Amino acid sequence: MLVLGIETSCDDTGIGIVDAAKGIRANVVASQLEAHKPYGGVVPEIAARAHLDVIDDVLAQALQDSGLCFGDLSAIAATTGPGLIGGVMVGSMMGKAIAAVRHLPFISVNHLEAHALTARLTHDVAFPYLLLLASGGHCQLVLVRGVGDYRVLGRTIDDAVGECFDKSAKMLGLGYPGGPKIEQAALTGNPKAFPLPRPMVGRIGCDFSFSGLKTAVRTFLEGRPLTLALVADVAASLQAAIADSVADRASHAFTMLKEEGLVVTSFVAAGGVAANQALCARLTRLAQENNVFFAAPPPKLCTDNGVMVAWAGLERFRLGLIDGLDAPARPRWPLEDLRRTQ
Ligand code: KG4
Ligand code: ZN
């Protein structure tokens, strides 16, 4: 069983091919970073055009890397949402076109589900598990009960955690995307240098909030010259504040599960922010305290890529979940709206 997956919902054009034995046969990602850099964030119109410019080459490269041809494939999966609609349409139309021409089943993949299931490709993770989904557009704690079966326990009430990294990095003059830049700068900084707030810590439930932290960074930086040492210390302090806040929220999620008598054996972190090694170290400790296994995909499978879409497609395909070529492109598509029979 071989599935090809196409990801175009934000600023990465990704095509991956995976097999049922968890083998990654191709993983090609073309980043649009340079195209968006002058604007300090992703510009939807530029993103859509850039996907169209490179997607044929990305596909050719993926087929070449894998040594496979269309005739070897069992199904085609593509992200059909949520995301920037222009890009989603580019990738899903390509997926549908291949499926139509080659008479292959088409699988419509929810981008969040693709992040959510990636740890089952890279680790031995069984359902049900607790998931922290942390990316540029999303921040939620989810009980993953099975493919297409999600219960959101808590989510951000304002900004996503990746947004907090990205906006703070901009204020620090570190550029976009901010997460990796902050992580790098933090390596030489003191995480205790500045007492930034720990949003939501101790609050009932497991919702997140990051806009106050972003404002605290802005207020703190006002009138201060951005020296290398200051940037490193603010980056380290911010990363520590985010890790404390996320760990507290996840710890509350464990409490909620225990109160309901629900047992999980794994805690999974996914989405671009799960590439952050300091955060993962903190979450590993939390998992140990709760006697569960911690898993996060390797950084290149945390940020957007085609392999995660191919894997989610494969998980669906082997359950017989295939979609029509009329599957819509959706800018908004919460995990809870997924049903096994979509
Ligand atoms: O999942 P993703 O690639 O795209 C979305 O679906 O949003 O996540 C991108 C986000 C960006 O906000 C980026 O700054 C953040 O993930 N990110 C990181 C790291 N690598 C990427 N945040 C913290 N530390 C990192 N190493
Ligand atoms: Zn993503």
GROMACS .gro file of C-alpha atoms in nm, residues 15-306:
model
  292
   15ILE     CA    1   0.468   1.612  -0.142
   16GLY     CA    2   0.544   1.286   0.035
   17ILE     CA    3   0.499   0.917  -0.031
   18VAL     CA    4   0.462   0.659   0.247
   19ASP     CA    5   0.399   0.287   0.260
   20ALA     CA    6   0.198   0.082   0.506
   21ALA     CA    7   0.514  -0.048   0.676
   22LYS     CA    8   0.578   0.314   0.787
   23GLY     CA    9   0.843   0.364   0.523
   24ILE     CA   10   0.891   0.722   0.401
   25ARG     CA   11   0.962   0.680   0.030
   26ALA     CA   12   0.979   1.052  -0.052
   27ASN     CA   13   0.958   1.381   0.136
   28VAL     CA   14   1.001   1.693  -0.075
   29VAL     CA   15   0.920   2.035   0.072
   30ALA     CA   16   0.962   2.364  -0.113
   31SER     CA   17   0.951   2.652   0.133
   32GLN     CA   18   0.822   2.994   0.032
   33LEU     CA   19   1.012   3.173   0.307
   34GLU     CA   20   1.199   3.405   0.072
   35ALA     CA   21   0.879   3.513  -0.106
   36HIS     CA   22   0.712   3.617   0.221
   37LYS     CA   23   1.016   3.754   0.405
   38PRO     CA   24   0.971   4.118   0.297
   39TYR     CA   25   0.622   4.117   0.453
   40GLY     CA   26   0.715   3.956   0.786
   41GLY     CA   27   0.440   3.694   0.751
   42VAL     CA   28   0.256   3.480   0.499
   43VAL     CA   29   0.068   3.673   0.226
   44PRO     CA   30  -0.216   3.445   0.103
   45GLU     CA   31  -0.216   3.566  -0.258
   46ILE     CA   32   0.161   3.525  -0.291
   47ALA     CA   33   0.138   3.182  -0.127
   48ALA     CA   34  -0.120   3.053  -0.377
   49ARG     CA   35   0.083   3.166  -0.677
   50ALA     CA   36   0.406   3.028  -0.533
   51HIS     CA   37   0.245   2.684  -0.481
   52LEU     CA   38   0.135   2.684  -0.844
   53ASP     CA   39   0.487   2.782  -0.959
   54VAL     CA   40   0.665   2.494  -0.788
   55ILE     CA   41   0.418   2.211  -0.738
   56ASP     CA   42   0.496   2.030  -1.066
   57ASP     CA   43   0.867   2.025  -0.982
   58VAL     CA   44   0.799   1.910  -0.626
   59LEU     CA   45   0.589   1.621  -0.761
   60ALA     CA   46   0.854   1.523  -1.017
   61GLN     CA   47   1.120   1.528  -0.746
   62ALA     CA   48   0.910   1.314  -0.509
   63LEU     CA   49   0.853   1.052  -0.780
   64GLN     CA   50   1.220   1.057  -0.873
   65ASP     CA   51   1.338   1.026  -0.510
   66SER     CA   52   1.107   0.731  -0.451
   67GLY     CA   53   1.182   0.557  -0.779
   68LEU     CA   54   0.806   0.504  -0.809
   69CYS     CA   55   0.561   0.594  -1.082
   70PHE     CA   56   0.187   0.673  -1.062
   71GLY     CA   57   0.109   0.312  -1.149
   72ASP     CA   58   0.267   0.196  -0.821
   73LEU     CA   59   0.042   0.415  -0.603
   74SER     CA   60  -0.265   0.292  -0.416
   75ALA     CA   61  -0.425   0.631  -0.346
   76ILE     CA   62  -0.375   1.007  -0.362
   77ALA     CA   63  -0.428   1.224  -0.053
   78ALA     CA   64  -0.433   1.602  -0.040
   79THR     CA   65  -0.497   1.862   0.229
   80THR     CA   66  -0.839   2.010   0.156
   81GLY     CA   67  -0.841   2.238   0.463
   82PRO     CA   68  -0.820   2.417   0.696
   83GLY     CA   69  -0.583   2.676   0.558
   84LEU     CA   70  -0.530   2.956   0.309
   85ILE     CA   71  -0.790   2.874   0.049
   86GLY     CA   72  -0.587   2.964  -0.263
   87GLY     CA   73  -0.310   2.724  -0.167
   88VAL     CA   74  -0.552   2.453  -0.054
   89MET     CA   75  -0.717   2.468  -0.397
   90VAL     CA   76  -0.385   2.432  -0.581
   91GLY     CA   77  -0.290   2.116  -0.390
   92SER     CA   78  -0.632   1.956  -0.381
   93MET     CA   79  -0.689   2.016  -0.754
   94MET     CA   80  -0.357   1.853  -0.832
   95GLY     CA   81  -0.447   1.555  -0.613
   96LYS     CA   82  -0.788   1.520  -0.775
   97ALA     CA   83  -0.642   1.551  -1.125
   98ILE     CA   84  -0.392   1.269  -1.062
   99ALA     CA   85  -0.664   1.057  -0.903
  100ALA     CA   86  -0.901   1.115  -1.197
  101VAL     CA   87  -0.646   1.050  -1.470
  102ARG     CA   88  -0.487   0.746  -1.303
  103HIS     CA   89  -0.818   0.605  -1.170
  104LEU     CA   90  -0.692   0.615  -0.811
  105PRO     CA   91  -0.896   0.673  -0.494
  106PHE     CA   92  -0.882   1.032  -0.365
  107ILE     CA   93  -0.856   1.103   0.009
  108SER     CA   94  -0.944   1.445   0.143
  109VAL     CA   95  -0.718   1.516   0.442
  110ASN     CA   96  -0.775   1.763   0.722
  111HIS     CA   97  -0.442   1.942   0.788
  112LEU     CA   98  -0.489   1.920   1.166
  113GLU     CA   99  -0.558   1.548   1.148
  114ALA     CA  100  -0.241   1.508   0.942
  115HIS     CA  101  -0.040   1.673   1.223
  116ALA     CA  102  -0.233   1.471   1.482
  117LEU     CA  103  -0.157   1.131   1.329
  118THR     CA  104   0.210   1.184   1.232
  119ALA     CA  105   0.340   1.044   1.562
  120ARG     CA  106   0.181   0.710   1.470
  121LEU     CA  107   0.410   0.702   1.165
  122THR     CA  108   0.726   0.789   1.358
  123HIS     CA  109   0.654   0.617   1.691
  124ASP     CA  110   0.459   0.331   1.832
  125VAL     CA  111   0.156   0.530   1.948
  126ALA     CA  112  -0.181   0.362   2.004
  127PHE     CA  113  -0.525   0.523   2.043
  128PRO     CA  114  -0.639   0.688   2.260
  129TYR     CA  115  -0.371   0.949   2.327
  130LEU     CA  116  -0.342   1.305   2.450
  131LEU     CA  117  -0.228   1.545   2.178
  132LEU     CA  118  -0.084   1.893   2.200
  133LEU     CA  119  -0.136   2.048   1.858
  134ALA     CA  120   0.076   2.361   1.846
  135SER     CA  121   0.138   2.546   1.523
  136GLY     CA  122   0.126   2.889   1.365
  137GLY     CA  123  -0.251   2.890   1.342
  138HIS     CA  124  -0.360   2.644   1.611
  139CYS     CA  125  -0.306   2.562   1.975
  140GLN     CA  126  -0.519   2.292   2.132
  141LEU     CA  127  -0.514   1.990   2.362
  142VAL     CA  128  -0.702   1.703   2.210
  143LEU     CA  129  -0.805   1.354   2.313
  144VAL     CA  130  -0.737   1.147   2.000
  145ARG     CA  131  -0.971   0.849   2.020
  146GLY     CA  132  -0.914   0.721   1.668
  147VAL     CA  133  -0.891   0.826   1.305
  148GLY     CA  134  -1.154   1.097   1.257
  149ASP     CA  135  -1.247   1.084   1.625
  150TYR     CA  136  -1.131   1.386   1.824
  151ARG     CA  137  -1.240   1.558   2.142
  152VAL     CA  138  -1.090   1.902   2.197
  153LEU     CA  139  -1.024   1.949   2.570
  154GLY     CA  140  -0.890   2.303   2.549
  155ARG     CA  141  -0.778   2.557   2.294
  156THR     CA  142  -0.636   2.907   2.275
  157ILE     CA  143  -0.877   3.186   2.354
  158ASP     CA  144  -0.674   3.432   2.146
  159ASP     CA  145  -0.341   3.377   1.963
  160ALA     CA  146  -0.184   3.046   1.866
  161VAL     CA  147   0.148   2.968   2.033
  162GLY     CA  148   0.334   2.980   1.699
  163GLU     CA  149   0.194   3.329   1.645
  164CYS     CA  150   0.339   3.434   1.981
  165PHE     CA  151   0.681   3.302   1.874
  166ASP     CA  152   0.652   3.469   1.531
  167LYS     CA  153   0.530   3.811   1.650
  168SER     CA  154   0.784   3.824   1.933
  169ALA     CA  155   1.064   3.728   1.693
  170LYS     CA  156   0.959   4.015   1.469
  171MET     CA  157   0.982   4.257   1.764
  172LEU     CA  158   1.327   4.118   1.841
  173GLY     CA  159   1.437   4.176   1.481
  174LEU     CA  160   1.488   3.802   1.428
  175GLY     CA  161   1.269   3.766   1.119
  176TYR     CA  162   1.021   3.501   1.007
  177PRO     CA  163   0.940   3.226   1.098
  178GLY     CA  164   1.006   3.317   1.454
  179GLY     CA  165   0.997   2.982   1.633
  180PRO     CA  166   1.327   2.842   1.505
  181LYS     CA  167   1.492   3.187   1.535
  182ILE     CA  168   1.381   3.225   1.899
  183GLU     CA  169   1.497   2.872   1.978
  184GLN     CA  170   1.837   2.948   1.826
  185ALA     CA  171   1.875   3.286   2.002
  186ALA     CA  172   1.764   3.132   2.333
  187LEU     CA  173   2.059   2.893   2.332
  188THR     CA  174   2.290   3.170   2.456
  189GLY     CA  175   2.032   3.349   2.674
  190ASN     CA  176   1.928   3.325   3.037
  191PRO     CA  177   1.572   3.190   3.072
  192LYS     CA  178   1.543   3.357   3.415
  193ALA     CA  179   1.667   3.698   3.293
  194PHE     CA  180   1.320   3.855   3.269
  195PRO     CA  181   1.009   3.752   3.462
  196LEU     CA  182   0.757   3.733   3.177
  197PRO     CA  183   0.399   3.629   3.265
  198ARG     CA  184   0.291   3.264   3.254
  199PRO     CA  185  -0.054   3.297   3.091
  200MET     CA  186  -0.339   3.083   3.229
  201VAL     CA  187  -0.114   2.895   3.473
  202GLY     CA  188  -0.327   2.745   3.751
  203ARG     CA  189  -0.655   2.827   3.577
  204ILE     CA  190  -0.924   2.563   3.569
  205GLY     CA  191  -0.952   2.367   3.242
  206CYS     CA  192  -0.682   2.359   2.978
  207ASP     CA  193  -0.739   2.657   2.753
  208PHE     CA  194  -0.442   2.868   2.642
  209SER     CA  195  -0.384   3.240   2.598
  210PHE     CA  196  -0.079   3.400   2.439
  211SER     CA  197  -0.175   3.754   2.342
  212GLY     CA  198  -0.085   3.891   2.688
  213LEU     CA  199   0.260   3.736   2.668
  214LYS     CA  200   0.316   3.893   2.328
  215THR     CA  201   0.210   4.231   2.470
  216ALA     CA  202   0.440   4.182   2.770
  217VAL     CA  203   0.734   4.131   2.532
  218ARG     CA  204   0.638   4.445   2.339
  219THR     CA  205   0.607   4.654   2.657
  220PHE     CA  206   0.934   4.520   2.793
  221LEU     CA  207   1.123   4.605   2.473
  222GLU     CA  208   0.995   4.963   2.450
  223GLY     CA  209   1.288   5.204   2.452
  224ARG     CA  210   1.551   4.931   2.494
  225PRO     CA  211   1.823   4.893   2.232
  226LEU     CA  212   1.823   4.543   2.079
  227THR     CA  213   2.168   4.420   2.177
  228LEU     CA  214   2.263   4.059   2.104
  229ALA     CA  215   2.266   3.980   2.477
  230LEU     CA  216   1.922   4.135   2.533
  231VAL     CA  217   1.772   3.948   2.236
  232ALA     CA  218   1.915   3.618   2.364
  233ASP     CA  219   1.783   3.678   2.716
  234VAL     CA  220   1.435   3.781   2.599
  235ALA     CA  221   1.423   3.481   2.362
  236ALA     CA  222   1.522   3.243   2.643
  237SER     CA  223   1.279   3.405   2.890
  238LEU     CA  224   0.995   3.392   2.637
  239GLN     CA  225   1.063   3.029   2.550
  240ALA     CA  226   1.064   2.941   2.922
  241ALA     CA  227   0.737   3.129   2.980
  242ILE     CA  228   0.573   2.950   2.686
  243ALA     CA  229   0.702   2.610   2.804
  244ASP     CA  230   0.573   2.673   3.159
  245SER     CA  231   0.234   2.781   3.031
  246VAL     CA  232   0.198   2.491   2.786
  247ALA     CA  233   0.316   2.235   3.044
  248ASP     CA  234   0.067   2.367   3.301
  249ARG     CA  235  -0.220   2.348   3.053
  250ALA     CA  236  -0.121   1.995   2.948
  251SER     CA  237  -0.094   1.894   3.312
  252HIS     CA  238  -0.452   2.016   3.362
  253ALA     CA  239  -0.555   1.808   3.060
  254PHE     CA  240  -0.410   1.499   3.231
  255THR     CA  241  -0.610   1.588   3.543
  256MET     CA  242  -0.929   1.625   3.337
  257LEU     CA  243  -0.874   1.283   3.180
  258LYS     CA  244  -0.808   1.124   3.519
  259GLU     CA  245  -1.120   1.282   3.669
  260GLU     CA  246  -1.324   1.119   3.391
  261GLY     CA  247  -1.148   0.785   3.437
  262LEU     CA  248  -1.000   0.803   3.085
  263VAL     CA  249  -0.667   0.628   3.043
  264VAL     CA  250  -0.409   0.726   2.782
  265THR     CA  251  -0.067   0.571   2.740
  266SER     CA  252   0.093   0.838   2.520
  267PHE     CA  253   0.129   1.214   2.511
  268VAL     CA  254   0.201   1.344   2.161
  269ALA     CA  255   0.318   1.690   2.055
  270ALA     CA  256   0.260   1.787   1.692
  271GLY     CA  257   0.257   2.091   1.466
  272GLY     CA  258   0.541   2.328   1.386
  273VAL     CA  259   0.596   2.438   1.748
  274ALA     CA  260   0.658   2.076   1.852
  275ALA     CA  261   0.990   2.114   1.665
  276ASN     CA  262   1.105   2.319   1.967
  277GLN     CA  263   1.346   2.102   2.164
  278ALA     CA  264   1.325   2.304   2.486
  279LEU     CA  265   0.947   2.266   2.486
  280CYS     CA  266   0.974   1.895   2.410
  281ALA     CA  267   1.219   1.847   2.699
  282ARG     CA  268   0.965   2.011   2.934
  283LEU     CA  269   0.681   1.798   2.798
  284THR     CA  270   0.889   1.481   2.829
  285ARG     CA  271   0.923   1.551   3.204
  286LEU     CA  272   0.550   1.609   3.232
  287ALA     CA  273   0.479   1.281   3.052
  288GLN     CA  274   0.711   1.096   3.292
  289GLU     CA  275   0.531   1.249   3.591
  290ASN     CA  276   0.206   1.112   3.446
  291ASN     CA  277   0.353   0.772   3.361
  292VAL     CA  278   0.292   0.803   2.989
  293PHE     CA  279   0.518   0.780   2.686
  294PHE     CA  280   0.606   1.112   2.515
  295ALA     CA  281   0.636   1.129   2.139
  296ALA     CA  282   0.703   1.414   1.900
  297PRO     CA  283   0.787   1.360   1.534
  298PRO     CA  284   1.133   1.477   1.422
  299PRO     CA  285   1.135   1.855   1.349
  300LYS     CA  286   1.105   1.817   0.972
  301LEU     CA  287   0.785   1.617   1.016
  302CYS     CA  288   0.649   1.866   1.274
  303THR     CA  289   0.648   2.158   1.034
  304ASP     CA  290   0.423   2.128   0.729
  305ASN     CA  291   0.512   1.849   0.487
  306GLY     CA  292   0.354   1.605   0.242
   0.00000   0.00000   0.00000
